[in-house]
Tab-separated table of C-alpha atoms and ligand atoms in Angstrom:
chain	number	residue	atom	x	y	z
A	180	UNK	CA	-104.159	-82.635	-160.086
A	181	UNK	CA	-102.192	-82.147	-163.240
A	182	UNK	CA	-102.689	-79.723	-166.073
A	183	UNK	CA	-101.027	-78.115	-169.037
A	184	UNK	CA	-101.303	-74.341	-169.367
A	185	UNK	CA	-102.731	-74.228	-172.850
A	186	UNK	CA	-106.304	-72.946	-172.466
A	187	UNK	CA	-106.048	-69.476	-170.923
A	188	UNK	CA	-103.836	-66.415	-171.207
A	189	UNK	CA	-100.060	-66.999	-170.848
A	190	UNK	CA	-98.878	-66.039	-167.342
A	191	UNK	CA	-95.320	-65.339	-166.272
A	192	UNK	CA	-93.173	-64.237	-163.323
A	193	UNK	CA	-92.430	-60.545	-163.845
A	194	UNK	CA	-90.554	-59.769	-160.615
A	195	UNK	CA	-88.926	-61.567	-157.722
A	196	UNK	CA	-87.778	-60.558	-154.236
A	197	UNK	CA	-86.797	-62.227	-150.977
A	198	UNK	CA	-85.841	-61.500	-147.385
A	199	UNK	CA	-84.239	-63.520	-144.601
A	200	UNK	CA	-83.700	-62.392	-141.003
A	201	UNK	CA	-80.281	-60.922	-140.178
A	202	UNK	CA	-79.442	-63.386	-137.413
A	203	UNK	CA	-77.308	-66.334	-138.562
A	204	UNK	CA	-77.489	-69.410	-136.333
A	205	UNK	CA	-74.728	-71.939	-136.949
A	206	UNK	CA	-74.802	-75.656	-136.230
A	207	UNK	CA	-72.304	-75.033	-133.430
A	208	UNK	CA	-74.705	-72.604	-131.786
A	209	UNK	CA	-77.508	-75.216	-131.928
A	210	UNK	CA	-75.218	-77.729	-130.255
A	211	UNK	CA	-75.410	-75.476	-127.178
A	212	UNK	CA	-79.185	-76.105	-126.951
A	213	UNK	CA	-79.452	-79.787	-127.965
A	214	UNK	CA	-77.212	-82.854	-128.146
A	215	UNK	CA	-76.008	-82.501	-131.745
A	216	UNK	CA	-72.901	-81.499	-133.700
A	217	UNK	CA	-71.901	-79.551	-136.775
A	218	UNK	CA	-70.552	-82.770	-138.285
A	219	UNK	CA	-73.827	-84.712	-137.799
A	220	UNK	CA	-75.977	-81.927	-139.218
A	221	UNK	CA	-73.743	-81.328	-142.250
A	222	UNK	CA	-73.409	-85.052	-143.055
A	223	UNK	CA	-77.111	-85.900	-142.680
A	224	UNK	CA	-78.649	-82.721	-144.104
A	225	UNK	CA	-76.050	-80.516	-145.829
A	226	UNK	CA	-77.106	-77.591	-143.607
A	227	UNK	CA	-74.333	-75.322	-142.258
A	228	UNK	CA	-76.422	-72.462	-140.891
A	229	UNK	CA	-79.895	-70.938	-140.958
A	230	UNK	CA	-81.483	-67.530	-140.350
A	231	UNK	CA	-83.665	-67.033	-137.287
A	232	UNK	CA	-86.150	-64.181	-136.865
A	233	UNK	CA	-85.748	-61.659	-134.048
A	234	UNK	CA	-88.430	-61.816	-131.317
A	235	UNK	CA	-90.214	-58.775	-132.752
A	236	UNK	CA	-90.106	-60.072	-136.361
A	237	UNK	CA	-93.277	-61.724	-137.679
A	238	UNK	CA	-93.902	-63.186	-141.132
A	239	UNK	CA	-95.235	-59.906	-142.574
A	240	UNK	CA	-91.969	-58.167	-141.561
A	241	UNK	CA	-90.086	-60.555	-143.872
A	242	UNK	CA	-92.788	-60.728	-146.548
A	243	UNK	CA	-93.152	-56.954	-146.900
A	244	UNK	CA	-89.582	-56.176	-148.071
A	245	UNK	CA	-89.644	-59.288	-150.280
A	246	UNK	CA	-92.901	-58.091	-151.852
A	247	UNK	CA	-91.604	-54.525	-152.306
A	248	UNK	CA	-88.565	-55.864	-154.142
A	249	UNK	CA	-90.719	-58.065	-156.387
A	250	UNK	CA	-92.976	-55.101	-157.230
A	251	UNK	CA	-89.960	-52.911	-157.968
A	252	UNK	CA	-88.488	-55.598	-160.235
A	253	UNK	CA	-91.818	-55.861	-162.065
A	254	UNK	CA	-91.916	-52.056	-162.370
A	255	UNK	CA	-95.319	-51.730	-160.689
A	256	UNK	CA	-96.865	-50.330	-157.489
A	257	UNK	CA	-98.930	-52.014	-154.794
A	258	UNK	CA	-102.068	-50.375	-156.188
A	259	UNK	CA	-101.550	-52.277	-159.472
A	260	UNK	CA	-101.986	-55.649	-157.740
A	261	UNK	CA	-105.467	-57.193	-157.632
A	262	UNK	CA	-104.669	-60.500	-155.940
A	263	UNK	CA	-102.374	-61.378	-153.007
A	264	UNK	CA	-101.830	-64.949	-151.858
A	265	UNK	CA	-99.513	-65.718	-148.934
A	266	UNK	CA	-98.509	-69.361	-148.573
A	267	UNK	CA	-97.518	-70.043	-144.963
A	268	UNK	CA	-98.111	-72.148	-141.863
A	269	UNK	CA	-96.836	-69.349	-139.610
A	270	UNK	CA	-98.941	-66.269	-140.449
A	271	UNK	CA	-98.640	-63.258	-138.127
A	272	UNK	CA	-101.870	-64.576	-136.525
A	273	UNK	CA	-104.849	-66.742	-137.556
A	274	UNK	CA	-106.721	-63.623	-138.655
A	275	UNK	CA	-106.505	-61.113	-140.173
A	276	UNK	CA	-104.569	-62.971	-142.843
A	277	UNK	CA	-100.985	-61.956	-143.480
A	278	UNK	CA	-102.069	-61.313	-147.079
A	279	UNK	CA	-104.579	-58.696	-145.869
A	280	UNK	CA	-101.878	-57.105	-143.682
A	281	UNK	CA	-99.576	-56.954	-146.719
A	282	UNK	CA	-102.325	-55.515	-148.935
A	283	UNK	CA	-102.733	-52.679	-146.443
A	284	UNK	CA	-98.989	-51.985	-146.148
A	285	UNK	CA	-98.510	-52.084	-149.918
A	286	UNK	CA	-101.506	-49.881	-150.718
A	287	UNK	CA	-103.094	-52.702	-152.725
A	288	UNK	CA	-106.598	-51.353	-152.126
A	289	UNK	CA	-108.184	-53.293	-155.006
A	290	UNK	CA	-106.653	-56.665	-154.149
A	291	UNK	CA	-108.342	-59.836	-152.978
A	292	UNK	CA	-106.042	-61.184	-150.263
A	293	UNK	CA	-105.858	-64.507	-148.437
A	294	UNK	CA	-103.442	-66.972	-146.852
A	295	UNK	CA	-103.015	-70.531	-148.060
A	296	UNK	CA	-101.915	-73.540	-146.015
A	297	UNK	CA	-100.144	-76.428	-147.752
A	298	UNK	CA	-97.042	-76.877	-145.575
A	299	UNK	CA	-93.715	-76.512	-147.355
A	300	UNK	CA	-95.553	-77.003	-150.675
A	301	UNK	CA	-97.537	-73.815	-150.096
A	302	UNK	CA	-95.645	-71.688	-152.614
A	303	UNK	CA	-96.303	-74.212	-155.406
A	304	UNK	CA	-100.021	-74.323	-154.601
A	305	UNK	CA	-100.141	-70.508	-154.452
A	306	UNK	CA	-98.370	-70.172	-157.809
A	307	UNK	CA	-100.925	-72.509	-159.384
A	308	UNK	CA	-103.817	-70.507	-157.895
A	309	UNK	CA	-102.350	-67.204	-159.026
A	310	UNK	CA	-101.768	-68.662	-162.474
A	311	UNK	CA	-105.371	-69.876	-162.650
A	312	UNK	CA	-106.845	-66.511	-161.656
A	313	UNK	CA	-104.762	-64.651	-164.246
A	314	UNK	CA	-105.154	-67.203	-167.036
A	315	UNK	CA	-108.926	-67.062	-166.571
A	316	UNK	CA	-108.916	-63.254	-166.673
A	317	UNK	CA	-110.207	-62.870	-163.085
A	318	UNK	CA	-107.126	-60.920	-161.990
A	319	UNK	CA	-104.497	-58.941	-163.883
A	320	UNK	CA	-101.510	-58.916	-161.540
A	321	UNK	CA	-100.951	-61.205	-158.581
A	322	UNK	CA	-98.447	-61.066	-155.756
A	323	UNK	CA	-97.607	-64.578	-154.578
A	324	UNK	CA	-95.624	-64.852	-151.337
A	325	UNK	CA	-94.115	-67.952	-149.760
A	326	UNK	CA	-92.647	-67.610	-146.313
A	327	UNK	CA	-92.452	-68.971	-142.808
A	328	UNK	CA	-91.094	-68.201	-139.374
A	329	UNK	CA	-90.866	-71.841	-138.351
A	330	UNK	CA	-88.518	-71.030	-135.479
A	331	UNK	CA	-91.662	-69.953	-133.579
A	332	UNK	CA	-93.246	-73.410	-133.703
A	333	UNK	CA	-90.128	-75.540	-133.238
A	334	UNK	CA	-89.336	-77.330	-130.007
A	335	UNK	CA	-85.922	-75.878	-129.135
A	336	UNK	CA	-85.187	-78.994	-127.070
A	337	UNK	CA	-85.919	-81.495	-129.904
A	338	UNK	CA	-82.762	-82.162	-131.936
A	339	UNK	CA	-84.634	-84.188	-134.555
A	340	UNK	CA	-86.500	-81.103	-135.839
A	341	UNK	CA	-84.616	-78.068	-134.495
A	342	UNK	CA	-81.579	-78.489	-136.737
A	343	UNK	CA	-83.565	-78.712	-139.995
A	344	UNK	CA	-85.492	-75.469	-140.259
A	345	UNK	CA	-84.940	-71.732	-140.722
A	346	UNK	CA	-86.918	-68.542	-141.382
A	347	UNK	CA	-87.341	-66.599	-144.624
A	348	UNK	CA	-89.747	-65.345	-147.278
A	349	UNK	CA	-89.853	-64.729	-151.010
A	350	UNK	CA	-92.351	-63.081	-153.337
A	351	UNK	CA	-93.119	-63.033	-157.039
A	352	UNK	CA	-95.327	-60.842	-159.203
A	353	UNK	CA	-97.373	-62.766	-161.755
A	354	UNK	CA	-98.507	-61.041	-164.941
A	355	UNK	CA	-99.999	-62.100	-168.243
A	356	UNK	CA	-97.500	-62.311	-171.112
A	357	UNK	CA	-97.624	-62.537	-174.891
A	358	UNK	CA	-95.972	-65.937	-174.851
A	359	UNK	CA	-93.857	-68.180	-172.610
A	360	UNK	CA	-94.486	-68.327	-168.880
A	361	UNK	CA	-96.059	-71.297	-167.076
A	362	UNK	CA	-96.347	-74.545	-169.039
A	363	UNK	CA	-98.127	-76.626	-166.414
A	364	UNK	CA	-98.596	-77.730	-162.806
A	365	UNK	CA	-98.862	-80.989	-160.889
A	366	UNK	CA	-100.173	-80.842	-157.316
A	367	UNK	CA	-101.123	-83.549	-154.860
A	368	UNK	CA	-101.915	-84.453	-151.257
A	369	UNK	CA	-101.915	-87.657	-149.214
A	370	UNK	CA	-103.596	-86.969	-145.880
A	371	UNK	CA	-102.975	-90.541	-144.719
A	372	UNK	CA	-99.367	-89.510	-144.020
A	373	UNK	CA	-100.342	-86.286	-142.255
A	374	UNK	CA	-99.203	-87.385	-138.808
A	375	UNK	CA	-95.640	-87.822	-140.072
A	376	UNK	CA	-95.267	-84.029	-140.028
A	377	UNK	CA	-97.755	-82.127	-137.932
A	378	UNK	CA	-98.523	-79.451	-135.373
A	379	UNK	CA	-101.135	-80.977	-133.047
A	380	UNK	CA	-103.047	-78.490	-130.897
A	381	UNK	CA	-102.688	-75.617	-133.343
A	382	UNK	CA	-106.347	-75.514	-134.338
A	383	UNK	CA	-109.836	-76.490	-133.176
A	384	UNK	CA	-108.988	-80.128	-132.383
A	385	UNK	CA	-108.272	-80.471	-128.649
A	386	UNK	CA	-105.263	-82.600	-127.710
A	387	UNK	CA	-104.456	-83.765	-124.213
A	388	UNK	CA	-100.787	-82.970	-124.698
A	389	UNK	CA	-100.545	-79.161	-124.619
A	390	UNK	CA	-97.089	-79.238	-126.264
A	391	UNK	CA	-97.643	-77.262	-129.498
A	392	UNK	CA	-94.531	-77.831	-131.565
A	393	UNK	CA	-93.682	-79.369	-134.930
A	394	UNK	CA	-93.556	-83.152	-134.613
A	395	UNK	CA	-92.026	-85.289	-137.303
A	396	UNK	CA	-91.244	-88.852	-138.235
A	397	UNK	CA	-88.046	-87.997	-140.111
A	398	UNK	CA	-87.525	-91.380	-141.761
A	399	UNK	CA	-91.065	-91.546	-143.150
A	400	UNK	CA	-90.896	-87.976	-144.428
A	401	UNK	CA	-87.527	-88.746	-146.016
A	402	UNK	CA	-88.998	-91.723	-147.907
A	403	UNK	CA	-92.038	-89.687	-148.969
A	404	UNK	CA	-89.901	-86.744	-150.107
A	405	UNK	CA	-87.501	-88.769	-152.241
A	406	UNK	CA	-90.458	-90.488	-153.931
A	407	UNK	CA	-92.659	-87.471	-154.692
A	408	UNK	CA	-89.892	-85.106	-155.795
A	409	UNK	CA	-89.101	-87.531	-158.603
A	410	UNK	CA	-92.650	-88.679	-159.407
A	411	UNK	CA	-94.209	-85.226	-159.498
A	412	UNK	CA	-91.472	-83.823	-161.752
A	413	UNK	CA	-91.578	-86.808	-164.118
A	414	UNK	CA	-95.377	-86.695	-164.398
A	415	UNK	CA	-95.370	-82.969	-165.152
A	416	UNK	CA	-92.552	-83.142	-167.702
A	417	UNK	CA	-94.297	-85.992	-169.475
A	418	UNK	CA	-97.665	-84.198	-169.532
A	419	UNK	CA	-95.996	-81.055	-170.909
A	420	UNK	CA	-94.066	-83.051	-173.509
A	421	UNK	CA	-90.720	-81.786	-172.197
A	422	UNK	CA	-87.587	-83.933	-171.885
A	423	UNK	CA	-85.606	-83.748	-168.645
A	424	UNK	CA	-82.558	-82.763	-170.737
A	425	UNK	CA	-84.377	-79.554	-171.705
A	426	UNK	CA	-84.661	-78.361	-168.096
A	427	UNK	CA	-82.161	-75.516	-167.685
A	428	UNK	CA	-82.734	-74.757	-164.002
A	429	UNK	CA	-84.056	-77.207	-161.386
A	430	UNK	CA	-85.346	-75.691	-158.150
A	431	UNK	CA	-86.258	-78.429	-155.643
A	432	UNK	CA	-87.614	-77.745	-152.161
A	433	UNK	CA	-84.620	-77.167	-149.901
A	434	UNK	CA	-85.261	-79.682	-147.104
A	435	UNK	CA	-82.131	-81.801	-147.059
A	436	UNK	CA	-79.179	-82.058	-149.443
A	437	UNK	CA	-79.460	-85.865	-149.442
A	438	UNK	CA	-83.087	-85.645	-150.618
A	439	UNK	CA	-82.114	-83.150	-153.339
A	440	UNK	CA	-79.157	-85.288	-154.471
A	441	UNK	CA	-81.357	-88.366	-154.655
A	442	UNK	CA	-84.014	-86.601	-156.758
A	443	UNK	CA	-81.420	-85.014	-159.033
A	444	UNK	CA	-79.738	-88.368	-159.681
A	445	UNK	CA	-83.002	-90.214	-160.304
A	446	UNK	CA	-84.284	-87.508	-162.629
A	447	UNK	CA	-80.940	-87.360	-164.432
A	448	UNK	CA	-80.487	-83.607	-164.082
A	449	UNK	CA	-76.825	-82.469	-164.236
A	450	UNK	CA	-75.750	-81.027	-160.872
A	451	UNK	CA	-74.786	-77.650	-162.369
A	452	UNK	CA	-78.475	-77.086	-163.232
A	453	UNK	CA	-79.642	-77.583	-159.640
A	454	UNK	CA	-80.162	-74.620	-157.319
A	455	UNK	CA	-79.075	-75.291	-153.729
A	456	UNK	CA	-79.174	-73.004	-150.726
A	457	UNK	CA	-80.179	-75.436	-147.975
A	458	UNK	CA	-76.592	-75.114	-146.699
A	459	UNK	CA	-77.144	-71.408	-145.865
A	460	UNK	CA	-80.846	-71.271	-144.975
A	461	UNK	CA	-81.939	-74.770	-143.905
A	462	UNK	CA	-85.547	-75.636	-144.708
A	463	UNK	CA	-87.515	-72.373	-144.830
A	464	UNK	CA	-90.777	-74.162	-145.683
A	465	UNK	CA	-92.843	-72.031	-148.098
A	466	UNK	CA	-89.914	-69.623	-148.409
A	467	UNK	CA	-87.592	-72.287	-149.763
A	468	UNK	CA	-88.421	-72.224	-153.493
A	469	UNK	CA	-88.723	-68.439	-153.919
A	470	UNK	CA	-85.458	-67.970	-151.973
A	471	UNK	CA	-83.783	-70.467	-154.305
A	472	UNK	CA	-85.248	-68.690	-157.348
A	473	UNK	CA	-83.799	-65.426	-156.055
A	474	UNK	CA	-80.387	-67.110	-155.734
A	475	UNK	CA	-80.624	-68.418	-159.299
A	476	UNK	CA	-81.524	-64.937	-160.475
A	477	UNK	CA	-78.588	-63.405	-158.604
A	478	UNK	CA	-76.264	-66.016	-160.200
A	479	UNK	CA	-77.469	-65.002	-163.676
A	480	UNK	CA	-79.000	-68.448	-164.238
A	481	UNK	CA	-82.546	-67.234	-164.992
A	482	UNK	CA	-82.321	-66.092	-168.617
A	483	UNK	CA	-85.171	-65.225	-170.951
A	484	UNK	CA	-86.086	-68.575	-172.513
A	485	UNK	CA	-84.702	-70.726	-169.649
A	486	UNK	CA	-86.886	-73.690	-168.770
A	487	UNK	CA	-87.291	-73.791	-164.986
A	488	UNK	CA	-88.657	-76.790	-163.076
A	489	UNK	CA	-89.700	-76.343	-159.426
A	490	UNK	CA	-90.914	-79.079	-157.085
A	491	UNK	CA	-91.963	-78.752	-153.462
A	492	UNK	CA	-93.205	-81.213	-150.827
A	493	UNK	CA	-94.171	-81.011	-147.197
A	494	UNK	CA	-96.837	-81.233	-144.502
A	495	UNK	CA	-100.223	-82.598	-145.497
A	496	UNK	CA	-98.507	-84.565	-146.814
A	497	UNK	CA	-98.467	-82.491	-149.996
A	498	UNK	CA	-96.365	-81.998	-153.092
A	499	UNK	CA	-96.367	-79.846	-156.205
A	500	UNK	CA	-94.405	-79.005	-159.335
A	501	UNK	CA	-94.468	-76.139	-161.817
A	502	UNK	CA	-92.736	-75.735	-165.143
A	503	UNK	CA	-92.110	-72.235	-166.502
A	504	UNK	CA	-90.416	-70.779	-169.560
A	505	UNK	CA	-88.688	-67.752	-167.997
A	506	UNK	CA	-89.559	-64.583	-169.906
A	507	UNK	CA	-87.602	-61.873	-168.154
A	508	UNK	CA	-83.867	-61.347	-168.599
A	509	UNK	CA	-82.021	-61.610	-165.299
A	510	UNK	CA	-81.019	-58.302	-163.801
A	511	UNK	CA	-77.565	-59.093	-162.419
B	239	COA	C1	-84.297	-85.996	-139.971
B	239	COA	C2	-83.200	-86.671	-140.779
B	239	COA	C3	-82.117	-85.690	-141.149
B	239	COA	C4	-82.587	-87.776	-139.932
B	239	COA	O1	-81.526	-88.389	-140.662
B	239	COA	P1	-81.362	-89.971	-140.640
B	239	COA	O2	-80.134	-90.292	-141.367
B	239	COA	O3	-82.667	-90.539	-141.136
B	239	COA	O4	-81.157	-90.241	-139.133
B	239	COA	P2	-82.014	-91.209	-138.205
B	239	COA	O5	-83.389	-90.634	-138.020
B	239	COA	O6	-81.885	-92.580	-138.754
B	239	COA	O7	-81.233	-91.042	-136.866
B	239	COA	C5	-79.925	-91.572	-136.729
B	239	COA	C6	-79.456	-91.285	-135.330
B	239	COA	O8	-79.163	-89.879	-135.208
B	239	COA	C7	-79.824	-89.348	-134.083
B	239	COA	N1	-80.156	-87.953	-134.343
B	239	COA	C8	-81.308	-87.421	-134.799
B	239	COA	N2	-81.198	-86.089	-134.920
B	239	COA	C9	-79.945	-85.777	-134.515
B	239	COA	C10	-79.230	-84.574	-134.409
B	239	COA	N3	-79.769	-83.395	-134.735
B	239	COA	N4	-77.952	-84.632	-133.971
B	239	COA	C11	-77.369	-85.776	-133.644
B	239	COA	N5	-78.011	-86.965	-133.714
B	239	COA	C12	-79.276	-86.962	-134.158
B	239	COA	C13	-81.033	-90.208	-133.895
B	239	COA	O9	-81.502	-90.142	-132.560
B	239	COA	C14	-80.509	-91.574	-134.252
B	239	COA	O10	-79.829	-92.104	-133.142
B	239	COA	P3	-79.998	-93.650	-132.761
B	239	COA	O11	-79.469	-94.383	-133.955
B	239	COA	O12	-79.169	-93.763	-131.540
B	239	COA	O13	-81.467	-93.842	-132.571
B	239	COA	C15	-83.792	-87.321	-142.070
B	239	COA	O14	-84.613	-88.399	-141.742
B	239	COA	C16	-84.591	-86.337	-142.875
B	239	COA	O15	-84.058	-85.407	-143.438
B	239	COA	N6	-85.920	-86.574	-143.004
B	239	COA	C17	-86.760	-85.655	-143.769
B	239	COA	C18	-87.114	-84.470	-142.914
B	239	COA	C19	-87.681	-83.325	-143.709
B	239	COA	O16	-87.174	-82.984	-144.733
B	239	COA	N7	-88.745	-82.713	-143.190
B	239	COA	C20	-89.365	-81.580	-143.775
B	239	COA	C21	-90.033	-81.920	-145.055
B	239	COA	S1	-90.764	-80.514	-145.752
């Protein structure tokens, strides 16, 4: 799916917030659980450390402070929100949705609220849905959350997945604007590659193997990721009539520094325009892009008028890009 945002009302990001757990887990600490090393992890992935949720911390405990911050930044209250979408593969529980839990905690009594599952691409899908609802006039203000507590579904004896992921959440408030905001979206899915990154036994399909942890074919996912990060971004830029040289801030999914470097080189984006935090957080799945946006905001890189390109990819296999003309001056 690809589309240019020219039909409906302009929609922009009016506020941004994020939260990661307090506990820092270094590569050295992981080498106590599995046969790995700081050197291997840094060389192959660029990751130095990640945040891991405390046993009592669920997704909504990270999403709630992130959402509160985003609301505060947008200068609105929970009651002003009429749509909440939480992109995640690790909700507090299958139901009620984490979005409904958040709606209750935030006092968003008039909000429609649901969770969305698109792997690490979830935040991009959720942004597109929020955009669509606002552009069509169905909702006035949306809270879009991306976050995961992947540490709960990792096999802590499997070095091929354990070292890659971390926990975290980010949230944005979407509002209509006079001009600027989202220029377009490109989203896709290829279910034929689904078994390269999956969680068998987590739903209604019965598997003989009761081991319910993330399973991944790292090499295949690597090939997929390097391809779609480039293709999705190029297709969207072309459809929007925007040259890659005009992109001020590039926010790729933070899965692996080698994947990001490859995409950045192929796209021809100067490295100083790329936002990177995979070194500090690892791959936080749906939290990755909003956490990186929050970093770019804190660095003063998100200026009114900046052109921001985001691309995610992940389980499904799925991918998605969004292009936005930032409308709000960064509060440093
Ligand atoms: C997982 C990944 C880092 C592996 O890197 P790689 O360079 O492809 O490494 P390989 O899979 O070829 O493995 C090389 C060797 O390192 C070993 N290895 C794997 N994980 C290891 C670890 N954590 N520590 C030490 N050695 C490890 C392998 O067993 C293999 O050993 P062998 O040659 O004796 O068989 C890489 O494939 C990757 O990033 N894939 C994408 C994953 C991803 O982003 N998933 C989420 C998408 S949203």
